[in-house]
PDB file of C-alpha atoms in Angstrom:
ATOM      1  CA  MET L  10     283.512 193.707 100.396  1.00  0.00           C
ATOM      2  CA  PRO L  11     286.853 192.435 100.167  1.00  0.00           C
ATOM      3  CA  LEU L  12     288.322 191.870  96.650  1.00  0.00           C
ATOM      4  CA  LYS L  13     289.352 188.288  97.223  1.00  0.00           C
ATOM      5  CA  ALA L  14     285.434 187.138  97.834  1.00  0.00           C
ATOM      6  CA  SER L  15     284.806 184.145  95.991  1.00  0.00           C
ATOM      7  CA  LEU L  16     281.205 183.328  93.829  1.00  0.00           C
ATOM      8  CA  PRO L  17     279.240 182.092  95.504  1.00  0.00           C
ATOM      9  CA  GLU L  18     279.955 185.406  98.854  1.00  0.00           C
ATOM     10  CA  LEU L  19     279.531 188.099  96.147  1.00  0.00           C
ATOM     11  CA  LEU L  20     276.506 185.941  94.446  1.00  0.00           C
ATOM     12  CA  LEU L  21     275.318 186.307  97.876  1.00  0.00           C
ATOM     13  CA  HIS L  22     276.150 189.823  98.355  1.00  0.00           C
ATOM     14  CA  PHE L  23     274.131 190.521  95.385  1.00  0.00           C
ATOM     15  CA  PHE L  24     270.789 189.156  96.148  1.00  0.00           C
ATOM     16  CA  LEU L  25     270.746 190.078 100.014  1.00  0.00           C
ATOM     17  CA  VAL L  26     271.757 193.469  98.531  1.00  0.00           C
ATOM     18  CA  GLN L  27     269.526 193.630  95.311  1.00  0.00           C
ATOM     19  CA  GLY L  28     266.676 191.712  96.278  1.00  0.00           C
ATOM     20  CA  VAL L  29     267.056 189.443  92.518  1.00  0.00           C
ATOM     21  CA  LYS L  30     266.423 185.997  94.325  1.00  0.00           C
ATOM     22  CA  PRO L  31     268.590 183.208  92.465  1.00  0.00           C
ATOM     23  CA  ALA L  32     267.117 182.067  89.067  1.00  0.00           C
ATOM     24  CA  SER L  33     266.874 177.584  90.779  1.00  0.00           C
ATOM     25  CA  PHE L  34     264.793 179.305  93.694  1.00  0.00           C
ATOM     26  CA  ASP L  35     261.576 178.634  91.845  1.00  0.00           C
ATOM     27  CA  LYS L  36     262.849 175.053  90.898  1.00  0.00           C
ATOM     28  CA  VAL L  37     262.573 173.934  94.545  1.00  0.00           C
ATOM     29  CA  ALA L  38     260.018 171.542  94.938  1.00  0.00           C
ATOM     30  CA  ILE L  39     259.995 171.066  98.844  1.00  0.00           C
ATOM     31  CA  PRO L  40     258.169 173.851 100.399  1.00  0.00           C
ATOM     32  CA  GLU L  41     259.962 173.456 104.004  1.00  0.00           C
ATOM     33  CA  VAL L  42     263.385 174.096 101.685  1.00  0.00           C
ATOM     34  CA  LYS L  43     262.466 176.958 100.257  1.00  0.00           C
ATOM     35  CA  GLU L  44     261.219 178.477 103.477  1.00  0.00           C
ATOM     36  CA  ILE L  45     264.618 177.937 105.431  1.00  0.00           C
ATOM     37  CA  ILE L  46     266.218 179.400 101.565  1.00  0.00           C
ATOM     38  CA  GLU L  47     263.907 182.157 101.614  1.00  0.00           C
ATOM     39  CA  GLY L  48     264.664 183.122 105.004  1.00  0.00           C
ATOM     40  CA  CYS L  49     268.382 183.077 104.620  1.00  0.00           C
ATOM     41  CA  ILE L  50     268.248 185.382 101.518  1.00  0.00           C
ATOM     42  CA  ARG L  51     265.486 188.231 102.796  1.00  0.00           C
ATOM     43  CA  THR L  52     267.083 191.514 101.540  1.00  0.00           C
ATOM     44  CA  ASN L  53     266.670 192.988 105.191  1.00  0.00           C
ATOM     45  CA  LYS L  54     268.651 192.167 107.642  1.00  0.00           C
ATOM     46  CA  ASP L  55     266.146 192.047 110.727  1.00  0.00           C
ATOM     47  CA  GLU L  56     263.923 189.704 108.940  1.00  0.00           C
ATOM     48  CA  ARG L  57     266.472 186.504 108.234  1.00  0.00           C
ATOM     49  CA  TYR L  58     266.801 183.763 109.723  1.00  0.00           C
ATOM     50  CA  ALA L  59     269.721 183.864 113.032  1.00  0.00           C
ATOM     51  CA  ILE L  60     271.378 180.988 113.740  1.00  0.00           C
ATOM     52  CA  LYS L  61     269.671 179.997 116.395  1.00  0.00           C
ATOM     53  CA  THR L  62     266.111 179.748 114.363  1.00  0.00           C
ATOM     54  CA  LEU L  63     267.581 178.301 112.028  1.00  0.00           C
ATOM     55  CA  LEU L  64     269.486 175.725 114.488  1.00  0.00           C
ATOM     56  CA  ASN L  65     265.287 174.973 115.200  1.00  0.00           C
ATOM     57  CA  HIS L  66     263.817 174.508 112.093  1.00  0.00           C
ATOM     58  CA  ALA L  67     262.951 171.167 112.139  1.00  0.00           C
ATOM     59  CA  PHE L  68     264.260 170.692 109.009  1.00  0.00           C
ATOM     60  CA  PHE L  69     267.783 169.876 111.155  1.00  0.00           C
ATOM     61  CA  GLN L  70     266.175 168.458 113.871  1.00  0.00           C
ATOM     62  CA  GLU L  71     267.512 165.146 116.162  1.00  0.00           C
ATOM     63  CA  GLU L  72     265.195 161.901 113.356  1.00  0.00           C
ATOM     64  CA  THR L  73     262.918 160.783 115.033  1.00  0.00           C
ATOM     65  CA  GLY L  74     261.167 159.199 111.804  1.00  0.00           C
ATOM     66  CA  VAL L  75     258.195 161.616 111.781  1.00  0.00           C
ATOM     67  CA  ARG L  76     258.597 164.889 110.618  1.00  0.00           C
ATOM     68  CA  VAL L  77     256.268 167.879 109.497  1.00  0.00           C
ATOM     69  CA  GLU L  78     256.495 169.318 106.939  1.00  0.00           C
ATOM     70  CA  LEU L  79     254.765 172.809 104.824  1.00  0.00           C
ATOM     71  CA  ALA L  80     252.803 171.412 102.348  1.00  0.00           C
ATOM     72  CA  GLU L  81     252.364 175.251 100.938  1.00  0.00           C
ATOM     73  CA  GLU L  82     254.469 178.480 101.709  1.00  0.00           C
ATOM     74  CA  ASP L  83     252.712 180.402 103.894  1.00  0.00           C
ATOM     75  CA  ASP L  84     251.854 183.902 103.427  1.00  0.00           C
ATOM     76  CA  GLY L  85     252.029 185.385 106.927  1.00  0.00           C
ATOM     77  CA  GLU L  86     248.097 185.522 106.606  1.00  0.00           C
ATOM     78  CA  MET L  87     246.010 181.978 106.577  1.00  0.00           C
ATOM     79  CA  ILE L  88     244.706 180.652 110.015  1.00  0.00           C
ATOM     80  CA  ALA L  89     244.290 177.065 108.724  1.00  0.00           C
ATOM     81  CA  ILE L  90     247.668 175.807 107.276  1.00  0.00           C
ATOM     82  CA  LYS L  91     248.288 172.854 104.711  1.00  0.00           C
ATOM     83  CA  LEU L  92     251.061 170.380 106.578  1.00  0.00           C
ATOM     84  CA  TRP L  93     252.995 167.529 105.662  1.00  0.00           C
ATOM     85  CA  LEU L  94     252.920 163.802 107.975  1.00  0.00           C
ATOM     86  CA  ARG L  95     255.560 162.106 106.625  1.00  0.00           C
ATOM     87  CA  ILE L  96     256.686 159.439 109.333  1.00  0.00           C
ATOM     88  CA  GLU L  97     260.697 158.087 107.938  1.00  0.00           C
ATOM     89  CA  ASP L  98     260.353 155.666 109.809  1.00  0.00           C
ATOM     90  CA  VAL L  99     259.758 151.607 108.708  1.00  0.00           C
ATOM     91  CA  LYS L 100     258.747 149.978 111.594  1.00  0.00           C
ATOM     92  CA  LYS L 101     256.585 152.938 112.119  1.00  0.00           C
ATOM     93  CA  LEU L 102     254.037 152.960 109.394  1.00  0.00           C
ATOM     94  CA  LYS L 103     250.348 151.584 110.308  1.00  0.00           C
ATOM     95  CA  GLY L 104     247.436 150.969 107.430  1.00  0.00           C
ATOM     96  CA  LYS L 105     246.703 154.041 105.117  1.00  0.00           C
ATOM     97  CA  TYR L 106     249.598 154.897 105.142  1.00  0.00           C
ATOM     98  CA  LYS L 107     252.074 154.091 102.835  1.00  0.00           C
ATOM     99  CA  GLU L 108     256.202 154.476 102.445  1.00  0.00           C
ATOM    100  CA  ASN L 109     257.082 157.382 101.254  1.00  0.00           C
ATOM    101  CA  GLU L 110     254.388 159.370 101.294  1.00  0.00           C
ATOM    102  CA  ALA L 111     253.170 161.947 103.430  1.00  0.00           C
ATOM    103  CA  ILE L 112     249.629 162.708 105.498  1.00  0.00           C
ATOM    104  CA  GLU L 113     248.669 166.133 104.085  1.00  0.00           C
ATOM    105  CA  PHE L 114     246.628 167.874 106.676  1.00  0.00           C
ATOM    106  CA  SER L 115     244.922 170.916 107.801  1.00  0.00           C
ATOM    107  CA  PHE L 116     246.188 173.048 111.114  1.00  0.00           C
ATOM    108  CA  ASP L 117     244.039 175.478 112.672  1.00  0.00           C
ATOM    109  CA  LEU L 118     246.277 177.930 113.862  1.00  0.00           C
ATOM    110  CA  ASN L 119     243.941 179.587 116.243  1.00  0.00           C
ATOM    111  CA  ARG L 120     241.779 176.119 117.363  1.00  0.00           C
ATOM    112  CA  ASP L 121     243.841 172.667 116.928  1.00  0.00           C
ATOM    113  CA  VAL L 122     245.635 170.970 119.573  1.00  0.00           C
ATOM    114  CA  PRO L 123     248.758 169.385 118.428  1.00  0.00           C
ATOM    115  CA  GLU L 124     247.992 166.270 120.656  1.00  0.00           C
ATOM    116  CA  ASP L 125     244.441 166.076 119.681  1.00  0.00           C
ATOM    117  CA  VAL L 126     245.918 166.226 115.397  1.00  0.00           C
ATOM    118  CA  ALA L 127     247.780 163.379 116.452  1.00  0.00           C
ATOM    119  CA  GLN L 128     245.251 162.179 117.687  1.00  0.00           C
ATOM    120  CA  GLU L 129     242.896 161.859 115.685  1.00  0.00           C
ATOM    121  CA  MET L 130     245.361 160.294 112.513  1.00  0.00           C
ATOM    122  CA  VAL L 131     245.820 157.068 115.638  1.00  0.00           C
ATOM    123  CA  GLU L 132     241.913 157.195 114.940  1.00  0.00           C
ATOM    124  CA  SER L 133     241.805 157.385 111.530  1.00  0.00           C
ATOM    125  CA  GLY L 134     244.260 154.233 111.643  1.00  0.00           C
ATOM    126  CA  TYR L 135     247.201 156.101 110.045  1.00  0.00           C
ATOM    127  CA  VAL L 136     249.931 156.657 113.064  1.00  0.00           C
ATOM    128  CA  ALA L 137     250.123 153.712 115.959  1.00  0.00           C
ATOM    129  CA  GLU L 138     249.283 154.588 119.568  1.00  0.00           C
ATOM    130  CA  ALA L 139     252.739 154.644 120.048  1.00  0.00           C
ATOM    131  CA  ASP L 140     253.581 157.241 118.232  1.00  0.00           C
ATOM    132  CA  HIS L 141     251.363 159.768 119.303  1.00  0.00           C
ATOM    133  CA  LYS L 142     253.603 161.694 121.795  1.00  0.00           C
ATOM    134  CA  THR L 143     255.943 161.810 118.751  1.00  0.00           C
ATOM    135  CA  MET L 144     253.705 163.018 115.829  1.00  0.00           C
ATOM    136  CA  ALA L 145     251.741 166.270 118.521  1.00  0.00           C
ATOM    137  CA  LYS L 146     255.420 166.963 119.412  1.00  0.00           C
ATOM    138  CA  ALA L 147     256.495 167.280 115.189  1.00  0.00           C
ATOM    139  CA  ILE L 148     253.567 168.585 114.914  1.00  0.00           C
ATOM    140  CA  LYS L 149     254.309 171.859 117.754  1.00  0.00           C
ATOM    141  CA  ASP L 150     257.042 172.140 116.894  1.00  0.00           C
ATOM    142  CA  ARG L 151     256.307 173.138 113.317  1.00  0.00           C
ATOM    143  CA  VAL L 152     253.748 175.330 114.067  1.00  0.00           C
ATOM    144  CA  SER L 153     255.729 177.115 117.214  1.00  0.00           C
ATOM    145  CA  LEU L 154     257.905 177.572 114.163  1.00  0.00           C
ATOM    146  CA  ILE L 155     254.984 179.167 111.727  1.00  0.00           C
ATOM    147  CA  ARG L 156     254.422 181.376 114.489  1.00  0.00           C
ATOM    148  CA  LYS L 157     257.877 183.008 115.783  1.00  0.00           C
ATOM    149  CA  LYS L 158     258.163 183.362 111.861  1.00  0.00           C
ATOM    150  CA  ARG L 159     254.728 185.225 111.783  1.00  0.00           C
ATOM    151  CA  GLU L 160     255.739 187.338 114.842  1.00  0.00           C
ATOM    152  CA  GLN L 161     258.845 188.277 113.689  1.00  0.00           C
ATOM    153  CA  ARG L 162     257.628 189.382 110.198  1.00  0.00           C
ATOM    154  CA  GLN L 163     254.675 191.547 112.173  1.00  0.00           C
ATOM    155  CA  LEU L 164     257.611 193.335 114.059  1.00  0.00           C
ATOM    156  CA  VAL L 165     259.734 194.361 111.303  1.00  0.00           C
ATOM    157  CA  ARG L 166     256.203 194.839 109.489  1.00  0.00           C
ATOM    158  CA  GLU L 167     255.829 197.814 112.388  1.00  0.00           C
ATOM    159  CA  GLU L 168     259.666 199.154 112.442  1.00  0.00           C
ATOM    160  CA  GLN L 169     259.512 200.110 108.922  1.00  0.00           C
ATOM    161  CA  GLU L 170     255.853 201.666 109.475  1.00  0.00           C
ATOM    162  CA  LYS L 171     257.361 203.343 112.245  1.00  0.00           C
ATOM    163  CA  ARG L 172     260.727 204.828 110.149  1.00  0.00           C
ATOM    164  CA  LYS L 173     258.198 205.151 108.119  1.00  0.00           C
ATOM    165  CA  LEU L 174     255.798 207.575 109.514  1.00  0.00           C
ATOM    166  CA  GLU L 175     258.526 209.147 111.299  1.00  0.00           C
ATOM    167  CA  ALA L 176     260.011 210.409 107.791  1.00  0.00           C
ATOM    168  CA  GLU L 177     257.546 211.758 106.469  1.00  0.00           C
ATOM    169  CA  LYS L 178     256.888 213.510 110.421  1.00  0.00           C
ATOM    170  CA  GLN L 179     261.010 215.235 109.359  1.00  0.00           C
ATOM    171  CA  GLN L 180     259.518 215.846 106.005  1.00  0.00           C
ATOM    172  CA  GLN L 181     256.230 217.113 107.139  1.00  0.00           C
ATOM    173  CA  GLU L 182     257.966 219.979 109.904  1.00  0.00           C
ATOM    174  CA  ALA L 183     261.153 220.358 107.506  1.00  0.00           C
ATOM    175  CA  PHE L 184     258.367 221.413 104.853  1.00  0.00           C
ATOM    176  CA  LYS L 185     257.130 223.740 107.807  1.00  0.00           C
ATOM    177  CA  ALA L 186     260.213 225.711 109.267  1.00  0.00           C
ATOM    178  CA  PRO L 187     261.139 227.769 106.047  1.00  0.00           C
ATOM    179  CA  GLN L 188     257.155 229.068 105.275  1.00  0.00           C
ATOM    180  CA  SER L 189     257.949 230.025 108.831  1.00  0.00           C
ATOM    181  CA  GLN L 190     260.669 231.634 108.787  1.00  0.00           C
TER     182      GLN L 190
END
């Protein structure tokens, strides 16, 4: 690293190389923001978010007045994940939903369909029928991101396991070579 690096660059380098998260990381209260930060500071560069992934993240998407966020950190194992639907456009507020609140719902990654979940919210009186497609798209985008993140993690785990097995095989071969001579 060049000697002229700024303090933030040095800290980022330290976090990436040493695997030490910033002390303030646990103070981040919004799971979606925490997810973005965590995705950017992973020590394994193959696991870090690529810029394309970041730009496609729901957090950086066009404002539709509707946002779907993680309500809890995704451990990569849960089939049913908790999500928050936030309606930021006051004109879209309806019935039971109040400004600055979130509708928390569970989404089963194996069975649920975004359009059906959005329709259930319409039928429950949380959102207007006119906003059904916007809600469904927001849910679909978030679920797609979660699936992509999980697939990426799985690929990295498989690659790490493959490297580990290859290293063990090389060690065994190196151990056997002197004995056979």
